Short mmCIF file of C-alpha atoms in Angstrom, two decimals:
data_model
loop_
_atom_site.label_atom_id
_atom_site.label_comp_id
_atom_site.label_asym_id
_atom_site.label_seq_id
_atom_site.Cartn_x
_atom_site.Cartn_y
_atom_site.Cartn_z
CA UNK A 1 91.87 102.13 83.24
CA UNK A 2 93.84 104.45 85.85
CA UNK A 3 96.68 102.65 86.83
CA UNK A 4 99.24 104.07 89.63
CA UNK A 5 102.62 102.94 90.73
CA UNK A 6 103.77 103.58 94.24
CA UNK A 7 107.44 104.03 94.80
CA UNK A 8 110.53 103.13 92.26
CA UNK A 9 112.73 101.65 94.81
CA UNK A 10 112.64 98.24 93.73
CA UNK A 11 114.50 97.80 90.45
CA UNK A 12 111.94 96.06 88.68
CA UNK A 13 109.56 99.94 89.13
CA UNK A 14 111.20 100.87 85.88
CA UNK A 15 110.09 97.94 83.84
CA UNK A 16 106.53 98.32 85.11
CA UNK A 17 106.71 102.20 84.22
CA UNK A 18 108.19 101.14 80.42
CA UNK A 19 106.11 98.54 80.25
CA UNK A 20 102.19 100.43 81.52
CA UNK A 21 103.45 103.68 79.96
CA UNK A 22 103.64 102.11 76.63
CA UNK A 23 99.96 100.93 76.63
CA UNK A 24 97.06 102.32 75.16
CA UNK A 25 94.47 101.09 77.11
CA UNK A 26 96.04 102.31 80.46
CA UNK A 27 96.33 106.27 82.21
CA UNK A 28 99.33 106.11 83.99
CA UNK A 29 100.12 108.19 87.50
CA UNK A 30 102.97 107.57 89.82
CA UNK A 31 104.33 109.12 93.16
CA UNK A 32 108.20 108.15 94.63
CA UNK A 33 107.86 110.67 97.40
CA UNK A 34 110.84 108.45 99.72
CA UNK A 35 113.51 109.30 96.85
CA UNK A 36 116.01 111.27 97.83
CA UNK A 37 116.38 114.82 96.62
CA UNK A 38 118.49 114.72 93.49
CA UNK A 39 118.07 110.75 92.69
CA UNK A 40 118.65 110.54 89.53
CA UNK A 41 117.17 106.96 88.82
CA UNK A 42 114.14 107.48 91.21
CA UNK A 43 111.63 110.16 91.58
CA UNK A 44 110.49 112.76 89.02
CA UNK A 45 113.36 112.73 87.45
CA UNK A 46 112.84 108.76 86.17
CA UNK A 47 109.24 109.94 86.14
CA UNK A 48 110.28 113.08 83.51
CA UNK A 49 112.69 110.73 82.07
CA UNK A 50 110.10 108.53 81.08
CA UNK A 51 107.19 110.41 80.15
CA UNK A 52 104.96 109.23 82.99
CA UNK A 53 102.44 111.44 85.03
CA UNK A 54 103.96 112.12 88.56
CA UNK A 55 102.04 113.07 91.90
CA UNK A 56 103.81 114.45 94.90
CA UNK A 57 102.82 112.27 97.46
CA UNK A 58 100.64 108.36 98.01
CA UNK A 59 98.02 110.49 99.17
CA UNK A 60 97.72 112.19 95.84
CA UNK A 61 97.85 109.26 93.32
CA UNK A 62 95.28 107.70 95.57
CA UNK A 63 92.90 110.63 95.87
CA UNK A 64 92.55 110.11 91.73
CA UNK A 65 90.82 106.53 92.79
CA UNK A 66 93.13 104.40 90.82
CA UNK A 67 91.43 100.71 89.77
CA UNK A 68 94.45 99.41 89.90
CA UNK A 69 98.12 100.30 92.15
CA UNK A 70 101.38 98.27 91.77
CA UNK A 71 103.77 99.13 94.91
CA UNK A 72 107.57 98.85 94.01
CA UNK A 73 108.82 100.18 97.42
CA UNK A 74 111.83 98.92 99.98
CA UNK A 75 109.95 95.52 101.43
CA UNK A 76 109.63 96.73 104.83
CA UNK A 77 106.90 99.75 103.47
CA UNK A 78 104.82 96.91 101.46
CA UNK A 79 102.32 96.44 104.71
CA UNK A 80 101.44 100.62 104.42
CA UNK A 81 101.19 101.63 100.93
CA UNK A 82 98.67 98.04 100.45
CA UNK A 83 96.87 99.03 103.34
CA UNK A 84 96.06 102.41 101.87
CA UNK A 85 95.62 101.32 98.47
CA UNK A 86 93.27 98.92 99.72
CA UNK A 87 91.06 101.28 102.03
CA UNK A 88 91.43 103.43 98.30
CA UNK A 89 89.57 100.41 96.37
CA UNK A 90 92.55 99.83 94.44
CA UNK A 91 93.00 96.06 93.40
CA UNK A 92 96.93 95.93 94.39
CA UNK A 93 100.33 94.37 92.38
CA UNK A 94 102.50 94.05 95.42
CA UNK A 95 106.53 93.64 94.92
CA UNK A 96 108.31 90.50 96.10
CA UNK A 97 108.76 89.52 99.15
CA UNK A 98 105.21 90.18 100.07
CA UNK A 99 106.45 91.00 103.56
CA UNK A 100 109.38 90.31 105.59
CA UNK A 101 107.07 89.41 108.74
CA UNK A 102 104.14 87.25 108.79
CA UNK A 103 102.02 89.15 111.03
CA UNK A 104 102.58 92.54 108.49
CA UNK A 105 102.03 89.85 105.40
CA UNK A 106 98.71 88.42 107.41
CA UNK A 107 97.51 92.33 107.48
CA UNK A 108 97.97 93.01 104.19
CA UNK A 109 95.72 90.35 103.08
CA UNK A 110 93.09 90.91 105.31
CA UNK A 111 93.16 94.52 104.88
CA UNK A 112 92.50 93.65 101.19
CA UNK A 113 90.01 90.63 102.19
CA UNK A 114 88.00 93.59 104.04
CA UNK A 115 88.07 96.36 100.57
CA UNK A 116 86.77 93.46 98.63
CA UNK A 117 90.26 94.07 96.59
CA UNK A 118 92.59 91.30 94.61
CA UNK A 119 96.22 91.32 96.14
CA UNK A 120 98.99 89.60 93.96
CA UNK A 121 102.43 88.76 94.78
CA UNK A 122 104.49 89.60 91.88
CA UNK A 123 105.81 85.73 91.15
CA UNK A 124 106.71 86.61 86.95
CA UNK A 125 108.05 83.30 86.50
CA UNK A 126 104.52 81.30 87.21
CA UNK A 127 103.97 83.12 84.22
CA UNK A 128 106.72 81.03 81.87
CA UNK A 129 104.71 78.69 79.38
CA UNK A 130 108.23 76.22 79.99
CA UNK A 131 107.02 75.92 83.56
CA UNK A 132 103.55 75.40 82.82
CA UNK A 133 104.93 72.43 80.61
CA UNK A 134 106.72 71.34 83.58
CA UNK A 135 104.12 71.78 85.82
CA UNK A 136 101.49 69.65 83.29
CA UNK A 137 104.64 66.70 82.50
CA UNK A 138 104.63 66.25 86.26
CA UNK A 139 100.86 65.71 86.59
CA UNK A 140 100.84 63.80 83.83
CA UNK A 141 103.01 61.01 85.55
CA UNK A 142 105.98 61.19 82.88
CA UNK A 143 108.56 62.25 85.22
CA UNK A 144 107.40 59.68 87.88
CA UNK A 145 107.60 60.24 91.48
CA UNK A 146 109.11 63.40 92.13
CA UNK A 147 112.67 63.02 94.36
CA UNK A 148 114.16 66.21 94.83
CA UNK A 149 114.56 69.89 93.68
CA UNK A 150 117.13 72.08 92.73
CA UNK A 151 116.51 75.61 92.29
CA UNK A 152 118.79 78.54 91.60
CA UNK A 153 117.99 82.37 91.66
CA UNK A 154 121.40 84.16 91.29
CA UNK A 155 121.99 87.88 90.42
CA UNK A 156 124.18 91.04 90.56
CA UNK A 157 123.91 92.09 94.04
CA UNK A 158 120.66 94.33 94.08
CA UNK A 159 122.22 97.41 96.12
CA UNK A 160 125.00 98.00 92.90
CA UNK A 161 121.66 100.14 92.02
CA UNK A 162 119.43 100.06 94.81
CA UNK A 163 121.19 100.59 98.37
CA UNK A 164 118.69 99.67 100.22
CA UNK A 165 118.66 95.91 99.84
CA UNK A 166 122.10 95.93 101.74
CA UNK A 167 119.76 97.74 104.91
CA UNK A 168 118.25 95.45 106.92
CA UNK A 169 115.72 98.16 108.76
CA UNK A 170 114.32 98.50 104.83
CA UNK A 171 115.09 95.11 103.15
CA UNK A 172 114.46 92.79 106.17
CA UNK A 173 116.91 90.67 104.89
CA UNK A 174 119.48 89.79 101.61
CA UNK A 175 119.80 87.25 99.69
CA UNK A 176 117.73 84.98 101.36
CA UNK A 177 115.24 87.55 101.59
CA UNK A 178 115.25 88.67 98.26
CA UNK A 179 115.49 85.03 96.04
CA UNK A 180 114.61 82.42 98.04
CA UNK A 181 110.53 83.56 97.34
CA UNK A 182 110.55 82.85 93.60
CA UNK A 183 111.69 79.47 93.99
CA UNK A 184 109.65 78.99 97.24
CA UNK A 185 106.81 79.57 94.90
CA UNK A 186 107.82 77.25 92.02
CA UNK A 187 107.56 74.86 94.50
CA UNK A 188 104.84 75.69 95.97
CA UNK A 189 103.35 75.12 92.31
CA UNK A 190 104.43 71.79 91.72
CA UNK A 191 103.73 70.37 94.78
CA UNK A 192 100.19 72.03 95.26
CA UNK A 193 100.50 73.88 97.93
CA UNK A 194 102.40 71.45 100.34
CA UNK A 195 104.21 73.20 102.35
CA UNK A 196 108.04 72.21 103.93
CA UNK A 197 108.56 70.21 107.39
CA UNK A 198 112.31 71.43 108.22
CA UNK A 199 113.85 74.30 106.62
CA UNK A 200 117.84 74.24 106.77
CA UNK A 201 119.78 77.10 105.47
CA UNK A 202 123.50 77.99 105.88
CA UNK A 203 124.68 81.84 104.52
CA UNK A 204 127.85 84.38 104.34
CA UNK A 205 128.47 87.71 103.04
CA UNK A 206 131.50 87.25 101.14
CA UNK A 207 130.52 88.06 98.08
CA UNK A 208 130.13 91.71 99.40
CA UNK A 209 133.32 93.67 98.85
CA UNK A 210 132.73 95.71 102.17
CA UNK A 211 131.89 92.49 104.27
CA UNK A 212 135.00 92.91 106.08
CA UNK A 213 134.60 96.24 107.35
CA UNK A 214 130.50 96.15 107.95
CA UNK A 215 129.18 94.95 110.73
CA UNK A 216 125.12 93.64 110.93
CA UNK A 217 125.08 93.47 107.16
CA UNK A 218 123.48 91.19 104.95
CA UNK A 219 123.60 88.06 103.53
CA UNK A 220 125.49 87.74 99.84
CA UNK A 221 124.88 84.42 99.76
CA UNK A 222 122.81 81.27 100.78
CA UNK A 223 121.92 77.63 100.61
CA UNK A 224 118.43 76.30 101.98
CA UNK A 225 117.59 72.88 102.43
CA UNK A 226 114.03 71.80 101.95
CA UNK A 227 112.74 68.80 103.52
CA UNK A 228 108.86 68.29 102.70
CA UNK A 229 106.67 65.50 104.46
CA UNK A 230 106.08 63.43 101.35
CA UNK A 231 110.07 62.58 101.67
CA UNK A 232 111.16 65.25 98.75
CA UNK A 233 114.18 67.23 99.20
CA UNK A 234 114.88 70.43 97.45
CA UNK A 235 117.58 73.06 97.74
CA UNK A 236 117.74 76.66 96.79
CA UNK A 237 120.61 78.63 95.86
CA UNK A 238 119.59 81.73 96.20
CA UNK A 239 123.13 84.22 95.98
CA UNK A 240 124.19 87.60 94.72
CA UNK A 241 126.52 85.87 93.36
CA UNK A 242 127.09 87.51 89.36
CA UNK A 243 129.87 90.15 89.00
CA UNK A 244 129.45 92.97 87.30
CA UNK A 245 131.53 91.45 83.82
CA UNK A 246 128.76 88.96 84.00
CA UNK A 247 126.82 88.63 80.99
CA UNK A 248 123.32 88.50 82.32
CA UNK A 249 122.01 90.52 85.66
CA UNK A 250 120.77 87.28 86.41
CA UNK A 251 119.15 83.84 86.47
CA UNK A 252 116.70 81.20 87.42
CA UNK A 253 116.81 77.45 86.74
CA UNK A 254 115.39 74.34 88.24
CA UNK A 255 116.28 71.08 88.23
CA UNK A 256 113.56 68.27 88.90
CA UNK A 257 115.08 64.56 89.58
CA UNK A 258 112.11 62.11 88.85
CA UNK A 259 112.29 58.19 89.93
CA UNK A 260 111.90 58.08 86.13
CA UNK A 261 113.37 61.32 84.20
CA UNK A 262 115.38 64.35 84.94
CA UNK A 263 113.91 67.87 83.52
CA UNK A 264 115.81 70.94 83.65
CA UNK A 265 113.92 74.36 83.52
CA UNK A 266 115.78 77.55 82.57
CA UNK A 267 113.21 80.77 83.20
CA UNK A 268 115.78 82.92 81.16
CA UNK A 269 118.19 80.84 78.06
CA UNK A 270 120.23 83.25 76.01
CA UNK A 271 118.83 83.70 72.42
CA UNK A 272 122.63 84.16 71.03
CA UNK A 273 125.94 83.72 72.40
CA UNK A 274 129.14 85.31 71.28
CA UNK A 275 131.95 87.98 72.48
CA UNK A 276 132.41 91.30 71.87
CA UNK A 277 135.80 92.21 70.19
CA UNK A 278 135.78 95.01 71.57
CA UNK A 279 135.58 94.06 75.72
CA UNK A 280 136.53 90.51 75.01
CA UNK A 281 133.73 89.91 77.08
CA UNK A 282 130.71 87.09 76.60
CA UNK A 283 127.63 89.09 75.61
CA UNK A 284 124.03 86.88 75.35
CA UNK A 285 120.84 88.23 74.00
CA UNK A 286 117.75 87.06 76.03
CA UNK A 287 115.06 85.25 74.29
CA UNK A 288 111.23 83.86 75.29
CA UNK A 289 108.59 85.71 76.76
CA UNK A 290 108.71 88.87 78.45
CA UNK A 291 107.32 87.43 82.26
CA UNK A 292 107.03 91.15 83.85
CA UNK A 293 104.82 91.90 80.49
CA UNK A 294 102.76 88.56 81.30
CA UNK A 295 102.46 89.42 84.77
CA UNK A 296 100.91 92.86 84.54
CA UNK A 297 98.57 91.26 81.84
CA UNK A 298 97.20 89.29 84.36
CA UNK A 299 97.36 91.68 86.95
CA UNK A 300 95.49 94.29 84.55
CA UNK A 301 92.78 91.59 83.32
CA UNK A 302 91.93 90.52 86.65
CA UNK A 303 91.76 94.18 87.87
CA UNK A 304 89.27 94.96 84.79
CA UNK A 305 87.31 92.20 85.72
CA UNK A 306 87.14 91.62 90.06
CA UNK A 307 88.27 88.20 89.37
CA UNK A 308 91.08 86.81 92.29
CA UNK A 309 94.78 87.47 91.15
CA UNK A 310 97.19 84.91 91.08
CA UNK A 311 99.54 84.29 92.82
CA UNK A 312 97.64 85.82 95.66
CA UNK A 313 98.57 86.99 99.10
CA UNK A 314 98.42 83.75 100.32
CA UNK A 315 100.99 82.22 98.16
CA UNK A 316 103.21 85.68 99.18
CA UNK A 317 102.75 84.33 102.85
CA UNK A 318 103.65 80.60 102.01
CA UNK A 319 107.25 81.55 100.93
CA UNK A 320 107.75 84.09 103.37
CA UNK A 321 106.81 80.98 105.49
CA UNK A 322 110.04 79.54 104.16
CA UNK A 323 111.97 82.37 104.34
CA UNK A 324 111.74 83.49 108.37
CA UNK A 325 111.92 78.99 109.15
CA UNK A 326 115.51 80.34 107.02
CA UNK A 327 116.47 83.13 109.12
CA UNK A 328 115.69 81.28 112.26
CA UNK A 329 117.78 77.77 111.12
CA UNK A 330 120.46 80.45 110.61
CA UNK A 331 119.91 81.76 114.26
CA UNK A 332 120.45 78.39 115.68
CA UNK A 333 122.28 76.33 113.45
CA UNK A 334 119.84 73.46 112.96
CA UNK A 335 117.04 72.80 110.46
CA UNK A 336 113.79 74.54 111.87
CA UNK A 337 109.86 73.27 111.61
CA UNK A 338 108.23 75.92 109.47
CA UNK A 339 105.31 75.87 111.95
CA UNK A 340 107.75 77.13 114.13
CA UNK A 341 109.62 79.74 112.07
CA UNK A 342 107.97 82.24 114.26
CA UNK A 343 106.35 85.27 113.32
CA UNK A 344 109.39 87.69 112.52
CA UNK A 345 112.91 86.91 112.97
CA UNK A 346 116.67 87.82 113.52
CA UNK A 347 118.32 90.77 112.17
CA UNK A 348 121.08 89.81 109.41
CA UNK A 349 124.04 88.95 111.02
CA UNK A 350 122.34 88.08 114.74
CA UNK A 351 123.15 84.51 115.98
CA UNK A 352 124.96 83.15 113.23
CA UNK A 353 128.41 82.79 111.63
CA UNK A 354 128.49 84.87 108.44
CA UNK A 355 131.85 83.69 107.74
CA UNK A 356 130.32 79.82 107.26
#
């Protein structure tokens, strides 16, 4: 099966390329035509690097009719390379966030609706078999009535190797943007699809080194507040927050407070912990499943066979849902109706105290 991968901007392209180039069953093409001249981590020269067939330009790697296209560009292009994939016939593996405006997130999946293609929001962690176990303890009534949620999604901040997240015109946003949507859809899991009544979130930029000097930035860091209908309250940290001597790149855990157990969920526990005589520094080996590997196998499978992929657009819109009600509490301060998130939102930076 013909498999192409539009752009390498996001940092995750390079797993995908490791990851399809290694397979047997797959012919791999690829095209990073925004890269500048002389990147060398994007473009041909990752492409050469890596041993994967590279095409000059979208138009070419979608002339060859792919079955299947994964786009790994800066969020704001998401809405144009779908929409041509789609009019291609391409079933499409779209990056995270699946847009950073709901009316460009609402296009995408109808222009897929109308090709009679699958679009999937690349949520790995849905893939976890530790969160399936969660998701079957809570069914099953062990945990009890479900109270509250805490979710983290921390990292190194993204723009160390990809400067675009720290752009607002190409990112649409920062940390908000970029981690509130994984736990926004571990939610959205548990709690079958119910969706938030009041979003509160409160953000800064101080864990940028440059914050001082850079005026209509983006966020570093952020706390959202979830209040949900059924009287549930989750939070989401959702930060840059991990230096560079940090041992992992970064993390995701959640925390689920029953009326009759606590379970914690960690999508990433080190396999082995020790230090390094040499840097004196902590150095952890991951263990468990590899999710991006589990993701494109479900991608792949449901390309192969026209069955829907999950997560699907939809569930890309729901947390964006969560994400703009974000932006807009941090435009005016007070927790926001996610009806009434609106359908885009401020600029980073606009209406609200980054120094809260």
């Amino acid at each position: 099966m013909k498999v192409a991968v539009l752009s390498f901007a996001h940092v995750h392209a390079e797993t995908y390329l490791r990851l399809l180039r290694d397979r047997s069953d797959i012919e791999l093409i690829a095209t990073d035509p925004d890269a500048e001249p002389g990147d060398l981590v994007r473009g041909k020269a990752l492409a050469d690097e890596l041993g994967v067939s590279y095409r000059s330009s979208y138009e070419a790697v979608l002339a060859e009719r792919p079955r299947a296209v994964i786009v790994a560009s800066e969020n704001t292009r998401h809405r144009q390379l779908v929409e041509q994939a789609a009019a291609a016939g391409a079933h499409i593996l779209c990056e995270k966030p699946l847009a950073t405006t709901e009316p460009d997130a609402r296009a995408m999946i109808q222009a897929c609706e109308t090709a009679g293609v699958s679009l999937m929001t690349a949520f790995p962690v849905r893939f976890h078999p530790a969160f399936t176990a969660l998701r079957h303890t809570l069914a099953g009534g062990s945990l009890g009535r479900l109270l509250s949620v805490h979710g983290v999604n921390t990292s190194s901040p993204p723009a160390l190797e990809r400067s675009w997240f720290a752009d607002p015109a190409l990112s649409g946003g920062g940390a908000i943007m970029d981690h509130t949507v994984h736990i926004a859809d571990l939610l959205d899991v548990l709690l079958d699809g119910e969706q938030p009544a009041y979003v509160y979130a409160v953000a800064n930029n101080h864990l940028d080194r440059h914050h001082d000097d850079t005026a209509g930035g983006v966020e570093s860091a952020g706390l959202i507040t979830l209040t949900y209908p059924r009287g549930l309250v989750a939070t989401i940290d959702c930060s840059w927050s991990h230096p560079a001597t940090h041992p992992t790149w970064g993390g995701l855990t959640l925390t689920c407070v029953g009326d009759r157990a606590l379970v914690e969920f960690d999508a990433f526990p080190p396999l082995l912990t020790g230090y390094d005589t040499h840097r004196a520094t902590p150095h952890w080996e991951p263990g468990g499943i590899d999710l991006d590997a589990a993701m494109l196998n479900g991608f792949l499978t449901a390309a192969r066979t026209g069955q829907r992929a999950h997560p699907d657009g939809e569930a890309g819109l729901r947390t964006l849902k969560t994400v703009l009600a974000a932006y807009r509490s941090l435009h005016t301060g007070r927790p926001v109706p996610v009806t009434d998130a609106g359908s885009g939102r401020s600029a980073p930076g606009e209406g609200h105290d980054s120094s809260r």
